[in-house]
XYZ file of C-alpha atoms in Angstrom:
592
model
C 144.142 28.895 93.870
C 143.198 30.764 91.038
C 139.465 29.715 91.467
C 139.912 31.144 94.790
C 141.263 34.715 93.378
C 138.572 35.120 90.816
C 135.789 34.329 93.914
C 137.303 37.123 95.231
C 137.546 39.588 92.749
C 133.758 38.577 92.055
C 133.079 39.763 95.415
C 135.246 42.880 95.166
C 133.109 44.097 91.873
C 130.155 43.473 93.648
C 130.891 45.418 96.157
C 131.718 48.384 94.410
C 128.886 48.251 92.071
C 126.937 48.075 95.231
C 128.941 50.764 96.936
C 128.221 53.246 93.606
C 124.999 52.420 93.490
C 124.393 53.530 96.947
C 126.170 56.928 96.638
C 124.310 57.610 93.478
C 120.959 56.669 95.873
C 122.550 59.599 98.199
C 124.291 61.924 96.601
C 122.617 63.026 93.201
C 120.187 65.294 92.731
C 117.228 65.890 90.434
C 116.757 68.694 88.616
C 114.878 70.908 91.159
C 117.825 70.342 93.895
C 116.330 68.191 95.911
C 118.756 65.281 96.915
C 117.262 61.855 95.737
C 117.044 59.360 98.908
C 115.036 58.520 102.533
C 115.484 60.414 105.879
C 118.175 62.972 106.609
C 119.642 60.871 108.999
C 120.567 58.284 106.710
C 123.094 60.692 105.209
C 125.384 63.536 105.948
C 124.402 67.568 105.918
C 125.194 69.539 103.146
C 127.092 72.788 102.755
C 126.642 74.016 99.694
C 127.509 77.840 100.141
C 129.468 78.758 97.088
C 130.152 82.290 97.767
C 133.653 83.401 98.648
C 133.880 86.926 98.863
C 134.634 89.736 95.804
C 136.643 86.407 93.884
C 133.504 84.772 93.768
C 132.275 84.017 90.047
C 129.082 86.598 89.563
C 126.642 84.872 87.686
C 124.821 87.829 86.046
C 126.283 91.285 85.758
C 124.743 94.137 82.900
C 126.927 92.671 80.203
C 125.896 88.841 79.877
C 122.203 89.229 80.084
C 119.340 91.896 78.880
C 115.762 90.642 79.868
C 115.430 88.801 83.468
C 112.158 87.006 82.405
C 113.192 84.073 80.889
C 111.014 81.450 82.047
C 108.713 79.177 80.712
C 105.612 78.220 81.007
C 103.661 76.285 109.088
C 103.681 76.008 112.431
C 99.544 76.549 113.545
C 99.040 79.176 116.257
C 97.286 77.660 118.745
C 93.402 79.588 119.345
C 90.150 79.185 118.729
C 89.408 82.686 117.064
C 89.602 83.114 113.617
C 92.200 85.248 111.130
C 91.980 88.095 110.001
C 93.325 89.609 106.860
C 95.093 92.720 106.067
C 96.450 94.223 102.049
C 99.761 93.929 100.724
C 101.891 96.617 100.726
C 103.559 98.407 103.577
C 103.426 96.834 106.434
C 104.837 99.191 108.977
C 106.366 102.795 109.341
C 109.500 102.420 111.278
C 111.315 104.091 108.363
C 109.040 107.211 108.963
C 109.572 107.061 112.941
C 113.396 106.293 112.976
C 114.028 109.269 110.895
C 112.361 111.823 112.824
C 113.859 110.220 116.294
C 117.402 110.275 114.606
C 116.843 113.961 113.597
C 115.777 113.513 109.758
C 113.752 114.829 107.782
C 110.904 111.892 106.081
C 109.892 111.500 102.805
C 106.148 111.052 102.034
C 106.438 107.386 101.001
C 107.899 106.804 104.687
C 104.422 106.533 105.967
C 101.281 104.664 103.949
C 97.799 104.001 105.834
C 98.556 100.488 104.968
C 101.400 100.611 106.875
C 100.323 102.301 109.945
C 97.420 100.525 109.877
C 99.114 97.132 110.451
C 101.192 98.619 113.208
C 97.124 97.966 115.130
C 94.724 95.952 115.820
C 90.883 97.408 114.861
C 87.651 96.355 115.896
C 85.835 94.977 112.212
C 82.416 95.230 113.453
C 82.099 91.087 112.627
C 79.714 89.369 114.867
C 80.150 86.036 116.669
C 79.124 83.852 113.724
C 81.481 82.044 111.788
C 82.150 84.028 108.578
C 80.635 82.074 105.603
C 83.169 82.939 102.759
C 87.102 83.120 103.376
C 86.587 86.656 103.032
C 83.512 87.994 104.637
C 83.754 91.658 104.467
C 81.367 93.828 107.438
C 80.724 97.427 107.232
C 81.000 100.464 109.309
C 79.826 103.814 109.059
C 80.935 106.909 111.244
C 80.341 110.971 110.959
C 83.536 112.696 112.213
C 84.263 116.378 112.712
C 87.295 117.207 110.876
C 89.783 118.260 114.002
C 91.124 121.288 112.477
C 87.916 122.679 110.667
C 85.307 121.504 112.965
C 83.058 120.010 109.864
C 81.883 116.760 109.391
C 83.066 113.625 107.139
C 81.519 110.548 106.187
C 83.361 107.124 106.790
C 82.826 103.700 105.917
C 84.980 100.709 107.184
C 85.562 97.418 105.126
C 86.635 94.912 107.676
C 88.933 92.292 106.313
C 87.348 89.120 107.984
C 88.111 85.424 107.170
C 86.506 82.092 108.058
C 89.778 80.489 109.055
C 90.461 79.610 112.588
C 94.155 80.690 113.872
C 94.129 76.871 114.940
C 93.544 75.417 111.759
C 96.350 77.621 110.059
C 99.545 76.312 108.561
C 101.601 77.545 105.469
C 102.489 75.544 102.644
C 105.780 74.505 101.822
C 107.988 77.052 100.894
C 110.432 77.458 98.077
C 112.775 80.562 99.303
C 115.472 82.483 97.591
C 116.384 85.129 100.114
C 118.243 87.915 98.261
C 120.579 89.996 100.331
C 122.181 93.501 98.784
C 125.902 93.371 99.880
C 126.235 96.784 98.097
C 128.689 99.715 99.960
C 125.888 101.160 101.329
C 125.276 98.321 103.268
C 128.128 99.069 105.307
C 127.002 102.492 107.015
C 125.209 102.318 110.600
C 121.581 101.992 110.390
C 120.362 104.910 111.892
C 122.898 107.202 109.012
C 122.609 108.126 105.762
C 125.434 106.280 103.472
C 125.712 109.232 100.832
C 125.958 111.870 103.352
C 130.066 110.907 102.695
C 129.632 109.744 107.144
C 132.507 107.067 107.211
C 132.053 105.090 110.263
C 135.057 103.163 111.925
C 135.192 99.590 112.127
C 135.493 99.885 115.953
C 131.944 101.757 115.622
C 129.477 100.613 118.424
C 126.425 100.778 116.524
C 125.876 97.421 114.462
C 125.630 97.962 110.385
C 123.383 97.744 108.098
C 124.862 94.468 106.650
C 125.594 93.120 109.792
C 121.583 93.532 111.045
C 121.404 91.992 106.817
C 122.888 88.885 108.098
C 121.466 88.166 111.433
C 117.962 88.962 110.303
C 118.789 85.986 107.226
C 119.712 83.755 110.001
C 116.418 84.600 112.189
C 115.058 83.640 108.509
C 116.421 80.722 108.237
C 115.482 79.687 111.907
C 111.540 79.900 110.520
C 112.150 77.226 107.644
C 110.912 73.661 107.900
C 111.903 69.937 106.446
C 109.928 70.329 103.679
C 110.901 73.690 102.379
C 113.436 74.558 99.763
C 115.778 76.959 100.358
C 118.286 79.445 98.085
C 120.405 82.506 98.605
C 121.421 85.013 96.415
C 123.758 88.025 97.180
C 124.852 91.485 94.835
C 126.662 94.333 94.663
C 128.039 95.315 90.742
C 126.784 91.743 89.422
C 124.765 88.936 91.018
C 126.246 86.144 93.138
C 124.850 82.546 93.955
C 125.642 82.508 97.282
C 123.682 78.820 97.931
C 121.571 76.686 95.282
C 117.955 75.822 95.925
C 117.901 72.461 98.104
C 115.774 71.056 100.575
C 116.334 72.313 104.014
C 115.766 68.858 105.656
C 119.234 68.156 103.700
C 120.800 71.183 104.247
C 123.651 71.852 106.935
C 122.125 75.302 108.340
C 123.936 75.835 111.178
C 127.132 75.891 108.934
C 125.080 77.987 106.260
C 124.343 80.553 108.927
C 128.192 80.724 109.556
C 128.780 81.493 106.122
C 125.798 84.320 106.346
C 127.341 86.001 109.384
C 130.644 86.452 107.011
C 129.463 88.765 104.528
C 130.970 91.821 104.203
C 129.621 95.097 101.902
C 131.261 95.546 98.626
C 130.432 97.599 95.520
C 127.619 99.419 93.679
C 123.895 98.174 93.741
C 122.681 96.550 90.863
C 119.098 95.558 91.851
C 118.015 93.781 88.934
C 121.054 91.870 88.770
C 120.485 90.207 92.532
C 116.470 90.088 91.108
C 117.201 87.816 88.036
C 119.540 85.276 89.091
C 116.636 84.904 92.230
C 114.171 84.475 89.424
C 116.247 82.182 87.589
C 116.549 79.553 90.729
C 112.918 78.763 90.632
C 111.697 76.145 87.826
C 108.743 75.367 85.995
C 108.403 72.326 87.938
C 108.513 74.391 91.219
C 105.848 77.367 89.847
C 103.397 74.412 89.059
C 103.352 72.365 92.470
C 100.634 73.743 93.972
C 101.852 72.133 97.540
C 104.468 74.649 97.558
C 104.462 78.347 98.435
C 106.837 80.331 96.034
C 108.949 83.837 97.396
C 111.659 86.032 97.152
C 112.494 87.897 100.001
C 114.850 90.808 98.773
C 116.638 92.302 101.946
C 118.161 96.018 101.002
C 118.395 99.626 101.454
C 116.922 99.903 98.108
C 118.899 102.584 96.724
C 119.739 101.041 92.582
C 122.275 102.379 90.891
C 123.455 99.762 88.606
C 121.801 98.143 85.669
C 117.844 99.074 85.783
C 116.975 101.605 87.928
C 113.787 103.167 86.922
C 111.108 101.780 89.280
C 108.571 101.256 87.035
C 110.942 98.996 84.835
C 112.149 97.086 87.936
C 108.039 96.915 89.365
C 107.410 95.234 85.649
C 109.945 92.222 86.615
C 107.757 92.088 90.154
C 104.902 92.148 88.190
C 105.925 89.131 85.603
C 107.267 86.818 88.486
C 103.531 87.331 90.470
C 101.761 86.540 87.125
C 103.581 82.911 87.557
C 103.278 82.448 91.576
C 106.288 83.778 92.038
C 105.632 86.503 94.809
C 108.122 89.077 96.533
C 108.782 90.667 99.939
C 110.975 93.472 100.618
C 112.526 94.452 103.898
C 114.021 97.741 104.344
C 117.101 98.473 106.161
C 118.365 101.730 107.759
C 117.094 105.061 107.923
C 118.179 105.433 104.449
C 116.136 102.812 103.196
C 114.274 104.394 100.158
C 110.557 103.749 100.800
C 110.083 105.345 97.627
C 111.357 102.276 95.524
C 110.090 99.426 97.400
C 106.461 101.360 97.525
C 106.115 101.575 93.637
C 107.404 97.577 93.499
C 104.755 96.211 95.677
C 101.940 97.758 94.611
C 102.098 94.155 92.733
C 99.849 91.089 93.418
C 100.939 89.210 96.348
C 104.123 91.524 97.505
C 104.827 93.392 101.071
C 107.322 95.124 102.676
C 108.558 95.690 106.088
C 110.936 98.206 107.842
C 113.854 97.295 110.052
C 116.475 99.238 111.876
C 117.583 96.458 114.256
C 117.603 92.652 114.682
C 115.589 92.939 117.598
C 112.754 94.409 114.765
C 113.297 91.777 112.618
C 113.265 89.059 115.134
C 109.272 90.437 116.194
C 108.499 90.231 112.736
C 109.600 86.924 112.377
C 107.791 85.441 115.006
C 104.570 87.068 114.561
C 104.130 87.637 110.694
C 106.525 84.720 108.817
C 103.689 82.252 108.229
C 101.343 85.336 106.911
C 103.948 86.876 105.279
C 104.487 84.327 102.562
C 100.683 83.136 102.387
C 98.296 85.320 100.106
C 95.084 84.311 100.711
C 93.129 86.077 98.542
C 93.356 88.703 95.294
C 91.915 91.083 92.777
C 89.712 91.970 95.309
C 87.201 94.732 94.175
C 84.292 96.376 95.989
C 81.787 98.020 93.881
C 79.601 100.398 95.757
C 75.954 101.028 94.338
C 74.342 104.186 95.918
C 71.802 107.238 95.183
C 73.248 109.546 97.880
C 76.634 108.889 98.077
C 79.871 108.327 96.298
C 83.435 106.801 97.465
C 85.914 110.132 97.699
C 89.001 108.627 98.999
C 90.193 105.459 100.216
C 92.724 104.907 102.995
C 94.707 101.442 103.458
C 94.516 99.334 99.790
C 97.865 97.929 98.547
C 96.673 98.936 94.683
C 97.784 102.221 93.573
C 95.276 102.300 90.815
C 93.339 105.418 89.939
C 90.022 104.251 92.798
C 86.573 105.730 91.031
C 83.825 106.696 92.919
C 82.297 103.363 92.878
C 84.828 101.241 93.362
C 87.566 100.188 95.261
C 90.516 97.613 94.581
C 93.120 95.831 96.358
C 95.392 93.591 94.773
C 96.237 90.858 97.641
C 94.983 90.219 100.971
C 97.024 88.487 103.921
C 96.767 86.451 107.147
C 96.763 88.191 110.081
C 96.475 87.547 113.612
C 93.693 88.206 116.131
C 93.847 89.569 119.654
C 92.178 88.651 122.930
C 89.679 91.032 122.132
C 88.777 89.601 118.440
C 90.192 92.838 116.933
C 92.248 92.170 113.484
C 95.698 93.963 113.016
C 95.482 95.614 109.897
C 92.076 94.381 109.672
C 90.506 97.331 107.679
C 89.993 99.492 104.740
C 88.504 103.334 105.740
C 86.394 104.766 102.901
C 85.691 108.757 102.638
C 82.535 109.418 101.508
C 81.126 112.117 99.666
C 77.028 112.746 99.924
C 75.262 114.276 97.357
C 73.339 117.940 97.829
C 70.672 117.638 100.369
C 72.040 115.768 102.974
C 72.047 118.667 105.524
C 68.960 121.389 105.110
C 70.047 125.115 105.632
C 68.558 124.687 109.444
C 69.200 120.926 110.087
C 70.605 117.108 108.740
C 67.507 116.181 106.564
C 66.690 112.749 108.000
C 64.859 111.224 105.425
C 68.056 111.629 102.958
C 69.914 108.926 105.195
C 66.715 106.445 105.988
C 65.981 106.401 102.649
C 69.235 105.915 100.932
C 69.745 102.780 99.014
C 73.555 101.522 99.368
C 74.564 98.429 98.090
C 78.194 96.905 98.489
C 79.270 93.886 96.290
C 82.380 92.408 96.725
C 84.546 90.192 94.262
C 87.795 88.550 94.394
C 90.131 85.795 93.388
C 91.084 82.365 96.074
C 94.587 81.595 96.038
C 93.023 78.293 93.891
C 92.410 80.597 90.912
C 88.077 80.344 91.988
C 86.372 83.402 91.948
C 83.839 84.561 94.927
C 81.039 87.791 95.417
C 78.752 88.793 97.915
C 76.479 91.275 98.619
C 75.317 93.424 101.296
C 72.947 96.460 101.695
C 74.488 99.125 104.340
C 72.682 102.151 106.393
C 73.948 105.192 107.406
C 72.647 106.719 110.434
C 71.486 110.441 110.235
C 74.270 112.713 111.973
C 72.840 114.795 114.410
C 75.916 114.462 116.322
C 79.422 112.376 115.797
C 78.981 108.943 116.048
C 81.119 106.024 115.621
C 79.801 102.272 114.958
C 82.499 100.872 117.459
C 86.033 101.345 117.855
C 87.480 100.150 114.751
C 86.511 103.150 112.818
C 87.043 105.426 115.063
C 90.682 104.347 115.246
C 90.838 104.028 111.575
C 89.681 108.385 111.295
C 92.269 108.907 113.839
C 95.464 107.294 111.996
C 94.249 108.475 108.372
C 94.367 111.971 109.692
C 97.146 111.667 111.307
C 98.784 109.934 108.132
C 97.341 112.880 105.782
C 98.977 115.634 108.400
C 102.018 114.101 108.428
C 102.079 113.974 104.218
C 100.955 117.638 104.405
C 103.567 118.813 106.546
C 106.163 116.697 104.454
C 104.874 117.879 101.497
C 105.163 121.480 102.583
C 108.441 121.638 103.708
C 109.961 119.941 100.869
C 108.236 121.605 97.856
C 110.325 125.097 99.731
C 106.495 125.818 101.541
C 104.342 125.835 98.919
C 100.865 127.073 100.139
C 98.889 124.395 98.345
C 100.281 122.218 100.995
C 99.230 124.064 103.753
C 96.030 122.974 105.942
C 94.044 125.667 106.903
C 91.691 126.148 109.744
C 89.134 126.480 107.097
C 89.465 123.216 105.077
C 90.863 121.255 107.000
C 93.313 118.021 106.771
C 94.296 118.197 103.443
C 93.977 114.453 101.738
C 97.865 113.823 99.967
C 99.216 110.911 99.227
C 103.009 111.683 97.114
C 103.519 114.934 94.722
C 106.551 115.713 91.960
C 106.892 118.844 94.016
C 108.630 116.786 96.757
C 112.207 118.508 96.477
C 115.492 116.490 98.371
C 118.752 115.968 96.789
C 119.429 113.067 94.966
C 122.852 112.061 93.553
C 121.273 109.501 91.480
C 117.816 108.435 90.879
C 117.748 106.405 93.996
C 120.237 107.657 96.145
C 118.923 109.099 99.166
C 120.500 111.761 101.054
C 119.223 113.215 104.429
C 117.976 116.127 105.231
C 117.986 118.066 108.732
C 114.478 117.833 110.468
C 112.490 121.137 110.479
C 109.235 121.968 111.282
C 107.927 125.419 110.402
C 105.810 127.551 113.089
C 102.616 126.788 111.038
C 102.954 123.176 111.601
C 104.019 123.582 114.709
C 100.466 124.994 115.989
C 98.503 122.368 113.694
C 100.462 119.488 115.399
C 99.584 121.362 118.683
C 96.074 120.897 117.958
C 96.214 117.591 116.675
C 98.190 116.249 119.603
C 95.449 117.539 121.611
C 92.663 115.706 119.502
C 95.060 112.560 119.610
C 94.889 112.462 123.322
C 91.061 112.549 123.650
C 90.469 110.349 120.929
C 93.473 107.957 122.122
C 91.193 107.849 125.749
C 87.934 107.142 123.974
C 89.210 104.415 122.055
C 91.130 102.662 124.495
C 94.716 101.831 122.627
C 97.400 103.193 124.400
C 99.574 101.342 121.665
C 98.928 104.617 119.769
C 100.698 107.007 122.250
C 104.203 106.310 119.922
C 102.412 108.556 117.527
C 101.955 110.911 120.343
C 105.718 110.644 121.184
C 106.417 111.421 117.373
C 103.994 114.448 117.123
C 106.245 115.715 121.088
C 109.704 115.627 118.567
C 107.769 117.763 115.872
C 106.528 120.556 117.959
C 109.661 120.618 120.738
């Protein structure tokens, strides 16, 4: 009998060692939060949201920590046609658009040539031939008559051509932390201003900001794949970890998008707070796997007003996290949403930003841009132009806010981007304005010989996501201007949008420095080239804070957008893209 009991209470102790054993196989994780074990269906889902609301421990607030850099140390598109590539930055100008439909009045950082550029697709003068480098650059040249002075300007194109085929494309693996600001502000409609003291009801028709927050994370979340790790971070006052970094293929996400579609706005905006604790959910092990993608997406009206605030403090923190791999997209939310922020932080290596005002937005840019959103290709790019005749005056569309010489241009990152049917790139170029030195036009005629005989040589240099570096060279002709010309479409487009861009900054400009006449175009001189100015007046209540202001257009402006809309038109016909008529729509608000 008692040899009997000891059998089995032998086989009961095996059993539970065997039984531990197996939930430590399961259950425990390693230090980067992935859960040790086989197949997902060998084990249960997890939900491991930990935020519960305002009780919710905050894991960083002002107090308990002083520097945030701490650390040491894709589903293929099916087509044959290749990629191609567009800068970082902006990548749209809904903001701009949505306040002038709404009634209010832009800023100038509410539309970047960057960002209107990638709301089209341009012709980059590439050939048929496969592209020998993963970025081939080709070059177009253009004379334009100015559409308000009648005189001409010199363009040059770079088009931003790859040698990958859209068929062949497929992220890396991702490691995530979506951040998602869950300040007060979040709570107004989208298409209001939260400091204009506008309290809207709860039985309000229009969808908030937070609300459009949370299904846009859950459209997010839709775009992740078995192999990706995922983490969420949410702030107000102080930082809150809303769900740890874990694998997806081991993560309940239905149940996590539950939890998503329950936050509510609370408190003041402390954007470095929500920043850190995203930083701090990536480890070393993570930053070095070079099978893995790194990214913070930061979803927010951007308007800091809690812990740092400056923007060139908070673009420093962007800055440190791309020096490591760690690289950050913005979206925008609202009408509110303070361009002016989020355009200083991502003039960084490997960051964008997008605009939204509605899920439906969000839900386009999902399905067209996630992949290239989160895959740099390609940076420190820098184009040094070698010429006897002519010098680079301005350049339009570059993601690097960097003084540009007149030799040489820079952009910090360069992106995926799709292809149409017609082998045109969206966002596929850069538009240089070029200046020519005396004796390019005689007192009676264009001197020939001064463009047939001009030496200009373009070299190109930049950085593969692999850390190799690349250059090519090309020699490039520009034809004599007896007349406009255009080398195809592309370029023509690109004149079109730049000028409309540098009106719209003009008029902006003008209007909010009280009328200045510096800001003024004139018949005689034409579109006036302006990018942002300290004489930009609103009213702030803090540094950040952005209150609206009622649209106006002054009879001046009135007449130039007049004119312009007229040039549009024609220029819209020639080139073929009816796409472009929004901006027509915009420039029928201005002058009604």
């Amino acid at each position: 009998m008692k040899k009997s009991i000891a059998i089995v209470l032998i086989i009961i102790l095996v059993c539970s060692l065997c039984g531990g054993f197996l939930f430590y196989w399961f259950n425990i994780r390693e230090a980067d939060g992935s859960l040790l074990g086989t197949a997902k269906g060998n084990r249960e889902l997890i939900d491991d949201w930990k935020y519960e609301g305002a009780n919710s421990q905050a894991v960083y607030s002002t107090a308990s920590k002083s520097n945030m850099m701490d650390l040491e140390g894709a589903t293929s598109v099916q087509d044959s046609s290749y990629l191609g590539l567009s800068t970082g930055g902006a990548k749209n100008i809904a903001n701009f658009r949505e306040n002038i439909r709404n009634g209010y009045f832009p800023i100038s950082t509410d539309i970047t040539y960057n960002g209107l550029f990638y709301d089209y697709y341009f012709d980059t003068g590439r050939q048929g031939d496969k592209p020998e480098e993963l970025f081939s650059p080709t070059y177009s040249t253009a004379c334009s008559k100015d559409p308000i002075s009648g005189e001409y300007e010199y363009y040059m194109t770079v088009g931003l051509n790859s040698n990958i085929k859209e068929s062949d494309f497929a992220r890396k693996k991702l490691n995530l932390v979506v951040v998602v600001d869950i300040s007060g502000s979040m709570g107004s409609t989208f298409n209001s201003y939260y400091y204009d003291g506008i309290n809207v009801s709860k039985e309000e028709k229009l969808k908030s900001k937070m609300k459009i927050a949370n299904e846009s994370v859950n459209l997010l979340i839709d775009k992740l794949k078995d192999g990706d790790r995922f983490g969420m971070v949410l702030f107000d006052d102080s930082a809150y970890l809303a769900k740890p970094m874990n694998l997806v293929e081991e993560t309940d996400l239905d149940q996590i998008k539950e939890h998503v579609l329950e936050i509510e706005p609370e408190g003041g905006t402390n954007f470095s707070a929500g920043y850190t604790e995203a930083t701090e959910l990536f480890n070393e092990k993570m930053l070095n796997d070079k099978d893995y993608e790194n990214r913070i997406i930061f979803i927010t009206d951007a308007m800091p007003n809690l812990g740092k605030t400056s923007k060139d403090e908070l673009a420093v923190d962007v800055r440190k996290n791309a020096e490591k791999g760690l690289y950050t997209s913005f979206i925008g939310v609202g009408v509110d949403f303070n361009t002016e922020v989020i355009e200083c932080l991502s003039n960084v290596k490997g960051a964008n930003y997008y605009s939204i005002h509605n899920s439906e937005e969000f839900k386009k840019i999902m399905g067209e841009d996630f992949e290239y959103m989160v895959t740099p290709v390609a940076f420190d790019i820098k184009l040094n132009f070698e010429s006897d005749r002519f010098k680079i005056e301005k350049v339009y569309g570059t993601d690097c806010k960097d003084e540009t010489s007149n030799t040489i241009m820079k952009v910090n990152t360069l992106f995926p981007a799709s292809s149409n049917s017609n082998g045109e790139s969206k966002g596929g170029i850069i538009l240089l304005k070029l200046k020519c030195s005396d004796g390019c036009i005689t007192e009676n005629d264009v001197n020939e010989k001064f463009y047939t005989e001009a030496k200009n040589k373009i070299t190109v240099s930049y950085t593969d996501r692999n850390g190799k570096q690349h250059s090519n060279s090309q020699e490039v002709q520009l034809r004599s201007p007896k007349e406009e010309y255009y080398d195809n479409t592309g370029i023509r487009k690109g004149i079109v949008l730049t000028r409309y861009t540098n009106l719209m900054k003009d008029w902006i400009l003008y209007e909010r420095s009280e009328r200045k006449p510096m800001y003024l175009v004139k018949y005689e001189t034409g579109i006036i080239d302006n990018d942002y100015s300290a004489d930009e007046v609103r009213i702030i209540l803090g540094e950040n804070e952005r209150t609206s202001t009622k649209l106006t257009v002054s009879d001046s402006y009135k007449e130039l957008f007049r004119k312009f809309r007229e040039y549009m038109g024609a220029e819209i016909s020639a080139i073929g893209d009816d796409s472009m008529k929004q901006e027509v729509d915009i420039l029928d608000i201005l002058i009604s």
